[in-house]
XYZ file of N, CA, C and O in Angstrom:
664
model
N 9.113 4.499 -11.068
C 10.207 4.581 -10.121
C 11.474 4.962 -10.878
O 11.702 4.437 -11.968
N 12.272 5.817 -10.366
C 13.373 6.519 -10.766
C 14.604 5.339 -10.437
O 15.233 4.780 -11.335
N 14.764 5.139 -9.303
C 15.885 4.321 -8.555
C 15.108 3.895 -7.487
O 13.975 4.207 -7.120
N 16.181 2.896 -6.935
C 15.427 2.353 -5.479
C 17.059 2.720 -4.702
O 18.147 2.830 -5.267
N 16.783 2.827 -3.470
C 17.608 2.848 -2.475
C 17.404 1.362 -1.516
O 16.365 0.824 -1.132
N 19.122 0.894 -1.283
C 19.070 -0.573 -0.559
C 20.047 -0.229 0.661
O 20.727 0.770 0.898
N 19.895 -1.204 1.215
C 21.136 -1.171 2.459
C 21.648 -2.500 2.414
O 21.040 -3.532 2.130
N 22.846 -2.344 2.730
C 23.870 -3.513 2.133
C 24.500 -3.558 3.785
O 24.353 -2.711 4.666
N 25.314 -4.994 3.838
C 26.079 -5.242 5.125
C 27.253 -4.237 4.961
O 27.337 -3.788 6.104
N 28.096 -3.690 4.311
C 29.151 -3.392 3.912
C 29.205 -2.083 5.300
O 28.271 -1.349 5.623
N 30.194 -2.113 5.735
C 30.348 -1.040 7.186
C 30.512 0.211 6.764
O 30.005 1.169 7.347
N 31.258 0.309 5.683
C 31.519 1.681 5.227
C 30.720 2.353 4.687
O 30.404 3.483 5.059
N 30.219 1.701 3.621
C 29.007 2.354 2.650
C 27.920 1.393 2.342
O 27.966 0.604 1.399
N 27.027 1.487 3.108
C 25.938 0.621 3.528
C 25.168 0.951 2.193
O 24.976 0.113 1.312
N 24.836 1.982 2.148
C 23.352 2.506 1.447
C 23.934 2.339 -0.134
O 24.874 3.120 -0.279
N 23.696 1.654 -1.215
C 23.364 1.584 -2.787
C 22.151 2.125 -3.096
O 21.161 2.221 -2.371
N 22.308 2.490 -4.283
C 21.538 3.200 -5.010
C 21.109 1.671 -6.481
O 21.845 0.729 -6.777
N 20.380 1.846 -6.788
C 20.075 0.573 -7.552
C 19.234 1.081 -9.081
O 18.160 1.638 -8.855
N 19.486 0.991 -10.078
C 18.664 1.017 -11.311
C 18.751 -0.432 -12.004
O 19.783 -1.069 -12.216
N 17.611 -0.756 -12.267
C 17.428 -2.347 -12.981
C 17.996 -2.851 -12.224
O 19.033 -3.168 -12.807
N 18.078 -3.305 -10.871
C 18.516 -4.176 -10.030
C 20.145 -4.060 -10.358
O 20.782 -5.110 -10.273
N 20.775 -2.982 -10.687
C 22.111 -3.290 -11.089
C 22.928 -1.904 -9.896
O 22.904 -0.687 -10.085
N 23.326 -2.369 -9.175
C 23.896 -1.074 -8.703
C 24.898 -0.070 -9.253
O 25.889 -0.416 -9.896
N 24.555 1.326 -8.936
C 25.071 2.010 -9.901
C 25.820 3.201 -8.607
O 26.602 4.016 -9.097
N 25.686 3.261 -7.672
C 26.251 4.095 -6.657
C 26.051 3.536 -5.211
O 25.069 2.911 -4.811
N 27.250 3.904 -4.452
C 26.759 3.349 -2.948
C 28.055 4.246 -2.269
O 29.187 4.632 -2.560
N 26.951 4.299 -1.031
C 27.812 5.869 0.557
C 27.814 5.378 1.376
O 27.485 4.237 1.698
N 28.280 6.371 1.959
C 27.660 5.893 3.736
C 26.240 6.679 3.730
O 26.015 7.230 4.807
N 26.044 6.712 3.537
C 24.233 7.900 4.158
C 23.092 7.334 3.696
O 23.760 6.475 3.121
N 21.993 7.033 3.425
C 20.942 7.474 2.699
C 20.696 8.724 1.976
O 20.531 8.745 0.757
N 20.672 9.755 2.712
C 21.058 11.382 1.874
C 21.907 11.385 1.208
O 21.552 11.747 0.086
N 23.336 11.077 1.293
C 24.261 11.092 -0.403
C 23.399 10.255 -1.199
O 23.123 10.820 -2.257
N 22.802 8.965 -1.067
C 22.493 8.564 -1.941
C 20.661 9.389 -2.889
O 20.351 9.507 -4.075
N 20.034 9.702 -1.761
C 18.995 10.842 -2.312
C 20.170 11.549 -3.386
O 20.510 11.147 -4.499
N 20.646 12.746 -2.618
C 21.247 13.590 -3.454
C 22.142 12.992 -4.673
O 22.236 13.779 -5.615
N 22.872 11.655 -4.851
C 22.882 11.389 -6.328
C 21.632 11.040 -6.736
O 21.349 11.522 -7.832
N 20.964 10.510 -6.342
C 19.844 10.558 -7.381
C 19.139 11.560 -7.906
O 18.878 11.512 -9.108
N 18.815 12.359 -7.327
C 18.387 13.827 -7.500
C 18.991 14.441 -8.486
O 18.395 14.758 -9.515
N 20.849 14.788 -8.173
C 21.557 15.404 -9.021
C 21.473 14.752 -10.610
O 21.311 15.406 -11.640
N 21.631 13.270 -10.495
C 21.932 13.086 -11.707
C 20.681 12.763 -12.744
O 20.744 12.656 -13.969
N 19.462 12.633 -11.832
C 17.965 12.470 -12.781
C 18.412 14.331 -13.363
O 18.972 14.684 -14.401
N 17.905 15.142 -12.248
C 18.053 16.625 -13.145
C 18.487 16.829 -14.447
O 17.915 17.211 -15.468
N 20.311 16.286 -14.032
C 20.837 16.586 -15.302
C 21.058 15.474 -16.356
O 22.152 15.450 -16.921
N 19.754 14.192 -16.793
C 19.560 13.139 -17.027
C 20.762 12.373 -17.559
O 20.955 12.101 -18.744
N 21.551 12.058 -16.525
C 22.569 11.263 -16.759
C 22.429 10.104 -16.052
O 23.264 9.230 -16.287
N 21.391 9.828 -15.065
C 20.616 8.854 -14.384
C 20.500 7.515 -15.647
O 19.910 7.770 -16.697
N 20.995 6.385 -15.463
C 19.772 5.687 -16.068
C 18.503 5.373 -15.984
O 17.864 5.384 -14.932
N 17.970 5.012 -17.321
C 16.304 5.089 -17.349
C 15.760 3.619 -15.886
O 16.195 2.486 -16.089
N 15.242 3.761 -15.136
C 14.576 2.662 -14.450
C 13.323 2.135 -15.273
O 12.238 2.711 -15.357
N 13.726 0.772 -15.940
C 12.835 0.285 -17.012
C 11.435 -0.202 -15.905
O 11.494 -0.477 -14.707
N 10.424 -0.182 -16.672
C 9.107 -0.546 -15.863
C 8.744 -1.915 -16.216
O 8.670 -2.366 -17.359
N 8.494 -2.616 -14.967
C 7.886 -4.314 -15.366
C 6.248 -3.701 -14.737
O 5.829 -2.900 -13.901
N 5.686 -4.724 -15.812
C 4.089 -4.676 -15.171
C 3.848 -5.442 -14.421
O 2.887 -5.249 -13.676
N 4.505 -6.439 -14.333
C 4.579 -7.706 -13.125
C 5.001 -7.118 -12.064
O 4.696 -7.545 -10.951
N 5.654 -6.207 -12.214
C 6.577 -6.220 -10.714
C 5.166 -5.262 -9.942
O 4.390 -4.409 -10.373
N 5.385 -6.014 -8.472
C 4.319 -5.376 -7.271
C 5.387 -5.008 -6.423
O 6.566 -5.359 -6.474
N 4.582 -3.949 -5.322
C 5.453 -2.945 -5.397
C 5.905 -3.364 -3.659
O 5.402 -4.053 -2.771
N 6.768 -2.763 -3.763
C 8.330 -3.084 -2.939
C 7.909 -3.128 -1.414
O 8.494 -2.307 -0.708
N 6.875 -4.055 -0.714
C 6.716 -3.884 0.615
C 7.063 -5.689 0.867
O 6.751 -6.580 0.077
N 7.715 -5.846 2.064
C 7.769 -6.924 2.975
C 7.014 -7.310 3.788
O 6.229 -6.561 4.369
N 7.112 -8.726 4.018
C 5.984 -9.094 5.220
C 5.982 -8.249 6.527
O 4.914 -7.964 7.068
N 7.285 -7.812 7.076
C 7.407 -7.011 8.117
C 6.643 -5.902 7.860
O 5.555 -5.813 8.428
N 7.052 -4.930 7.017
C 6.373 -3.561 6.959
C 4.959 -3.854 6.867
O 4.251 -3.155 7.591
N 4.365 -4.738 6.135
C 2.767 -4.909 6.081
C 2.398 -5.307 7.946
O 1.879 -4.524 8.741
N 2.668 -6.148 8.118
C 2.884 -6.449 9.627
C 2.799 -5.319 11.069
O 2.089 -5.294 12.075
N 4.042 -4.362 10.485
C 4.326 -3.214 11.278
C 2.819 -2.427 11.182
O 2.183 -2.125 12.191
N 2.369 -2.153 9.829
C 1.523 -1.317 9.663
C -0.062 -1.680 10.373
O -0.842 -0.835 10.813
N -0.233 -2.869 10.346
C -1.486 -3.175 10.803
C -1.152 -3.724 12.491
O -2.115 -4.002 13.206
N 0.315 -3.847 13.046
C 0.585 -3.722 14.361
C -0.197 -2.496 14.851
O -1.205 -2.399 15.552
N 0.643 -1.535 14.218
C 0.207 0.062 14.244
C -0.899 0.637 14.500
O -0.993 1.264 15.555
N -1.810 0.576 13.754
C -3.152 1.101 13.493
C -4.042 -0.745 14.913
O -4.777 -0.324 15.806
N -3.903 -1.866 14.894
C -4.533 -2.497 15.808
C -4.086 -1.802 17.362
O -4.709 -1.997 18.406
N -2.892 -0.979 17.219
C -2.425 -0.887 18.576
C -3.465 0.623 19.274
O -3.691 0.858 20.461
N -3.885 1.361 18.152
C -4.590 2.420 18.051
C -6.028 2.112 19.090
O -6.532 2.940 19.850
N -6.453 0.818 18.886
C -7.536 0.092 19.175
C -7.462 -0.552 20.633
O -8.380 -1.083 21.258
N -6.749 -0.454 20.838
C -6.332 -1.841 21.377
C -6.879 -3.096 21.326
O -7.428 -3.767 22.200
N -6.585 -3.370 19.853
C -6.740 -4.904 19.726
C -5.257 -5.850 19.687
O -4.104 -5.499 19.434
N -5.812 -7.137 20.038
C -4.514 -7.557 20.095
C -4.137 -8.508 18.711
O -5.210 -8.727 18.149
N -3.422 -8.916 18.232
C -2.820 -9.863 16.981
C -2.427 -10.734 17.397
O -1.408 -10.476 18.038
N -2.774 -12.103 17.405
C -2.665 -13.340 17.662
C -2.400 -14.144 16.140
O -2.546 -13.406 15.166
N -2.075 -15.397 15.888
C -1.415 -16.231 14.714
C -2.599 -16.086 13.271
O -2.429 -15.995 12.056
N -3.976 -16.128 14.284
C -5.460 -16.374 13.492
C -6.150 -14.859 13.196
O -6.940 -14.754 12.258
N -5.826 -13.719 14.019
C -6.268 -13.239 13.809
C -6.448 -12.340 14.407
O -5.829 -12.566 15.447
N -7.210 -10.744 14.548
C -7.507 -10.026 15.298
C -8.287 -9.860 16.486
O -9.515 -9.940 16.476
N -7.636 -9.643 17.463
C -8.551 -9.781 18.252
C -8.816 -8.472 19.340
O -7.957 -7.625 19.584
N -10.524 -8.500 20.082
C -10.722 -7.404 21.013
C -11.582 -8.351 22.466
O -12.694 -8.873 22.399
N -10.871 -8.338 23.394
C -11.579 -8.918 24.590
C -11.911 -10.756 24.455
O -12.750 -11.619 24.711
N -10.594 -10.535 23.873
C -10.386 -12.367 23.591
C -12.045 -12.868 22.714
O -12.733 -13.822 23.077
N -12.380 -11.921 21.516
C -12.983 -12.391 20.851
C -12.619 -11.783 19.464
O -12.610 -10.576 19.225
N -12.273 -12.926 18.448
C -11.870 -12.789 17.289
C -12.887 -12.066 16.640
O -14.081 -12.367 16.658
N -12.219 -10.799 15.881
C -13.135 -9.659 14.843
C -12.505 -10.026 13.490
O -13.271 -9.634 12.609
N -11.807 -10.407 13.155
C -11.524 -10.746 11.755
C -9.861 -11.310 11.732
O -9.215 -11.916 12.587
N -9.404 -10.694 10.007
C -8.591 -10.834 9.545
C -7.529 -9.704 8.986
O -8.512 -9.585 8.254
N -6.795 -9.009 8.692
C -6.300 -7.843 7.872
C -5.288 -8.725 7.209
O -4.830 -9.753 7.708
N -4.906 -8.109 5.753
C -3.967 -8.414 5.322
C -2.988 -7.556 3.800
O -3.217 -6.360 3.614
N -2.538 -7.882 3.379
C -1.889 -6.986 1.897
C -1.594 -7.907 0.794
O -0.367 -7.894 0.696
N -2.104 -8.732 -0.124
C -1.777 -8.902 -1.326
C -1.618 -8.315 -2.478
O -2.250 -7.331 -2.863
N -0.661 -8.969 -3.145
C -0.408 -8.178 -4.279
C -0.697 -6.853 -4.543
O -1.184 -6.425 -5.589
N -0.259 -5.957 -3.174
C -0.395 -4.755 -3.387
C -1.767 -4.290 -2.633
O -1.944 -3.081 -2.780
N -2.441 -4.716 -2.125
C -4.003 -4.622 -1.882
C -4.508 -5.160 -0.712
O -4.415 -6.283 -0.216
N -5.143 -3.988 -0.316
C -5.201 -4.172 1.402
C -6.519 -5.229 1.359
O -6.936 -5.529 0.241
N -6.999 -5.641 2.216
C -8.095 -6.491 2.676
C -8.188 -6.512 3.813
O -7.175 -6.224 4.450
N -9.531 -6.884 4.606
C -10.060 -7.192 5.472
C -11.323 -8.336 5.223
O -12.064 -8.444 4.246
N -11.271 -9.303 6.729
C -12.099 -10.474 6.386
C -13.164 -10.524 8.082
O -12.867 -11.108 9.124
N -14.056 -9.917 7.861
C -14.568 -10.366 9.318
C -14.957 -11.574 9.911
O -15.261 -12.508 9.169
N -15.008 -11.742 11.430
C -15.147 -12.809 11.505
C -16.359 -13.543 11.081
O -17.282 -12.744 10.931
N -16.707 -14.770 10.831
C -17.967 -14.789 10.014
C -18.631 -14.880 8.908
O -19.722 -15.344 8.575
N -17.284 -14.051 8.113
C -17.558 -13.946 6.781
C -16.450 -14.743 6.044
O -15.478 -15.067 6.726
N -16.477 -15.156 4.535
C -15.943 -16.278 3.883
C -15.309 -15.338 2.631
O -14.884 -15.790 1.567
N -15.339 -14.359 2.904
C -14.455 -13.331 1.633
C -13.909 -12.269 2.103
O -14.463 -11.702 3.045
N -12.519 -11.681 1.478
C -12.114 -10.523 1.701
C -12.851 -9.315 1.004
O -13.301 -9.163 -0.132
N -12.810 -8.665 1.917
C -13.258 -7.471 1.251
C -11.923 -6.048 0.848
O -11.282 -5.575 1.787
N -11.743 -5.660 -0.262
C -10.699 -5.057 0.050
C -10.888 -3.372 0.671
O -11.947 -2.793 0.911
N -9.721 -2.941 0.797
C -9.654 -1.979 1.418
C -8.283 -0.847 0.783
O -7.485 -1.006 -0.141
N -8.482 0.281 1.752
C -7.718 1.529 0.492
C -6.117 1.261 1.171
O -5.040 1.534 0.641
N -6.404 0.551 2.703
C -5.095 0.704 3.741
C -5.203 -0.057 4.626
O -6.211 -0.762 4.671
N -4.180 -0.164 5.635
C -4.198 -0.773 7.110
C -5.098 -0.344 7.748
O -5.871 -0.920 8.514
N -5.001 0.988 7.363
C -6.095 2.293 8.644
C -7.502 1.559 8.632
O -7.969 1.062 9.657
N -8.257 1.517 7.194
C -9.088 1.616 6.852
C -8.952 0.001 7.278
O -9.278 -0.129 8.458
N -8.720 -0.760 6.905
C -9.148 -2.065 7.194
C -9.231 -2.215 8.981
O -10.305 -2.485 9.518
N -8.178 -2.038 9.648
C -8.685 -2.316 11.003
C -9.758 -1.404 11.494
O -10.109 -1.558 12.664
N -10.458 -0.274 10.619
C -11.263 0.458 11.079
C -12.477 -0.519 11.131
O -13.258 -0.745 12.056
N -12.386 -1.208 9.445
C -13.617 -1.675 9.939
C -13.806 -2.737 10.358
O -14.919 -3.226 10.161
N -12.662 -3.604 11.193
C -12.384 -4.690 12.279
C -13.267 -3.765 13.225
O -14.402 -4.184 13.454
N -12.880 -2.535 13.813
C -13.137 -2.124 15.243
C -14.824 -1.444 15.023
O -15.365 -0.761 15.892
N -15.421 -1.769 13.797
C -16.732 -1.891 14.087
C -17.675 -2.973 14.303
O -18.894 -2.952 14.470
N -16.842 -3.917 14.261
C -17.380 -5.115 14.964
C -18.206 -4.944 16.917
O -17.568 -4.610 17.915
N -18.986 -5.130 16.891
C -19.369 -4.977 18.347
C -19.885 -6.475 18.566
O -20.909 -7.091 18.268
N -18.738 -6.754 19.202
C -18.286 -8.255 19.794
C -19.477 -8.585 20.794
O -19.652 -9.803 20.841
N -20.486 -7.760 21.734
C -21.604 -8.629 22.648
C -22.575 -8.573 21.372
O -23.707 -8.856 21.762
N -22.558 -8.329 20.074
C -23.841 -8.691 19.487
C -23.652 -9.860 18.354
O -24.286 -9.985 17.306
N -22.545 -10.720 18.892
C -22.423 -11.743 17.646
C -22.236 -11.410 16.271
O -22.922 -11.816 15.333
N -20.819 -10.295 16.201
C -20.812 -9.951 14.915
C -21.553 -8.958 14.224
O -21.133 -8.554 13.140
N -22.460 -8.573 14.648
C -22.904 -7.484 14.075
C -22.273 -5.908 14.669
O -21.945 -5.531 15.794
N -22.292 -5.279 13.415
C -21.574 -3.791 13.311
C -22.515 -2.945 14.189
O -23.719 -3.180 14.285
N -21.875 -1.938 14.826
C -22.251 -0.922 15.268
C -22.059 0.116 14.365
O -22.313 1.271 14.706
N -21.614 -0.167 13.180
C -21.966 1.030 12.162
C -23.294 0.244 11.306
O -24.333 0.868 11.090
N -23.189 -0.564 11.055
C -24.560 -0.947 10.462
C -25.657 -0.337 11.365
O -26.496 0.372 10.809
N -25.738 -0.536 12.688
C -27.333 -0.436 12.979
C -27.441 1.032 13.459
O -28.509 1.481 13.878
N -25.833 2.076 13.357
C -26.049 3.735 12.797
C -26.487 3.636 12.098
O -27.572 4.203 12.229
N -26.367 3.099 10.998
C -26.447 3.958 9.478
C -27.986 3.320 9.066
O -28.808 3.744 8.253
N -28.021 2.372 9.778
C -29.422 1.625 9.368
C -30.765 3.253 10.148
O -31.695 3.698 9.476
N -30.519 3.602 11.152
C -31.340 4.165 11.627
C -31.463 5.892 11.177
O -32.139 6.719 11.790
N -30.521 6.191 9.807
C -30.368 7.783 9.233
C -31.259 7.959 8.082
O -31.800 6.866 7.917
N -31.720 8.870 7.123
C -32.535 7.993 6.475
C -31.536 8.408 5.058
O -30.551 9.141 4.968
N -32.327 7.528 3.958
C -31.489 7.227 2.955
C -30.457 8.475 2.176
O -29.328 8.312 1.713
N -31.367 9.868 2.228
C -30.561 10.880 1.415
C -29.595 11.220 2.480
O -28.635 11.917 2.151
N -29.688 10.886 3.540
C -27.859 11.373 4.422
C -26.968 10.482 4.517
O -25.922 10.767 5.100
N -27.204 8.908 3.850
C -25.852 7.705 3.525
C -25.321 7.876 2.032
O -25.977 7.790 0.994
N -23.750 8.181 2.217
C -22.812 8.219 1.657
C -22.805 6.885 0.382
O -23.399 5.846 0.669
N -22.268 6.976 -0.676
C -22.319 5.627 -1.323
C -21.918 4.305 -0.755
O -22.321 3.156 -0.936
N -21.078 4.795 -0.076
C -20.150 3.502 0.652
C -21.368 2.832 1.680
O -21.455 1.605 1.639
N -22.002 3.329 2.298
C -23.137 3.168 3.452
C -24.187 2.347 2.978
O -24.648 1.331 3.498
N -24.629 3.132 1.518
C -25.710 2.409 0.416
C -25.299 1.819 0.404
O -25.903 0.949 1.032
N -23.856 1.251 -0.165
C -23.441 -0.349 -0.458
C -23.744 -1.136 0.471
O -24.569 -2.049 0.427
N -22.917 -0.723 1.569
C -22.774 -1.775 2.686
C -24.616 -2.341 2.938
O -25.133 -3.456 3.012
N -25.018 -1.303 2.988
C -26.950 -1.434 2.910
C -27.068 -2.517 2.087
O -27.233 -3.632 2.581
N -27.010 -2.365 0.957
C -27.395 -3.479 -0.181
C -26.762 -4.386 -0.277
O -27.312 -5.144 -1.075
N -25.581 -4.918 0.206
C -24.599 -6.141 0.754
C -25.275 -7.026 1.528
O -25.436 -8.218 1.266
N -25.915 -6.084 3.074
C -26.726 -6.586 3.704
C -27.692 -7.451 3.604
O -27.742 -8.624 3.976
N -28.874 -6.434 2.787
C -30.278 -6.843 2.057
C -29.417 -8.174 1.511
O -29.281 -9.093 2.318
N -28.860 -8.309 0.243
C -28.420 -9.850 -0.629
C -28.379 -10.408 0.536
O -29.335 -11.161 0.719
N -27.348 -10.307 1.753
C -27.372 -11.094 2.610
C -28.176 -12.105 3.160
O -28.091 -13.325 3.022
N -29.340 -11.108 4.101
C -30.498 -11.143 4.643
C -31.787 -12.299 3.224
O -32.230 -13.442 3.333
N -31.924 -11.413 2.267
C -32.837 -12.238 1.047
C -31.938 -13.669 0.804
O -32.747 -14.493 0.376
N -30.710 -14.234 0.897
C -30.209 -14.980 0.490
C -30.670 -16.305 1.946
O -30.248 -17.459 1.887
């Protein structure tokens, strides 16, 4: 990260520009503040934005929130305190730690992670709720035969099987 851009109460010039948490410019716009940053990385008069390995990266409970509002609203599922839901029957969980999407179906006792919001409520909405939890992509993919499933498909296959043998 080069700089971060903040918004401040201040009426006049809301938008700061921030390196090492130290502010170093502030406008009225967001765009003046792009364009100093821009101008002055070019002609490296920017300070350096030092890198923490600790630090995870810059999302809020809201925006994680917004995002899986978003993509459940796609569905129409609804979000209740516990969890996701379709036809007042709970399909799981979504969530974002430390950077890292997850999904938890209902049923199951682990997250599984995921690349996004998208992708995690996707595979909430393969839940097919009249069969007690079982996927309607499982019993596709169960019925293709093995050289036309994708790796991801094999897995989920062999997840299963441990399942099932366990």
């Amino acid at each position: 990260m080069i700089a971060s851009i903040t918004y401040d109460d201040d009426l006049t010039q809301p938008w700061v520009v921030m390196v090492n948490n130290k502010e170093v410019h502030r406008t009225a716009t967001v765009m003046l503040c792009h364009r100093y940053i821009s101008t002055h990385y070019k002609d490296g008069s920017l300070r350096v934005q030092e890198q923490n390995a600790t630090e995870t990266p810059c999302t809020t409970g809201n925006e994680i929130m917004a995002q899986i509002f978003n993509e459940c609203q796609k569905y129409g599922f609804e979000i209740l305190d516990d969890g996701i839901y379709r036809n007042d029957m709970k399909l799981g969980e979504v969530g974002c730690s430390c950077g890292t999407w997850w999904v938890m179906r209902s049923g199951e006792s682990q997250q599984q992670p995921c690349n996004s919001a998208m992708d995690a409520v996707w595979w909430l909405s393969m839940v097919d709720v009249s069969t007690d939890g079982k996927s309607i992509f499982d019993e596709y993919f169960l019925d293709q035969p093995l050289e036309q499933l994708t790796g991801d498909k094999l897995q989920r296959l062999l997840e299963r099987a441990e399942l099932v043998a366990a």
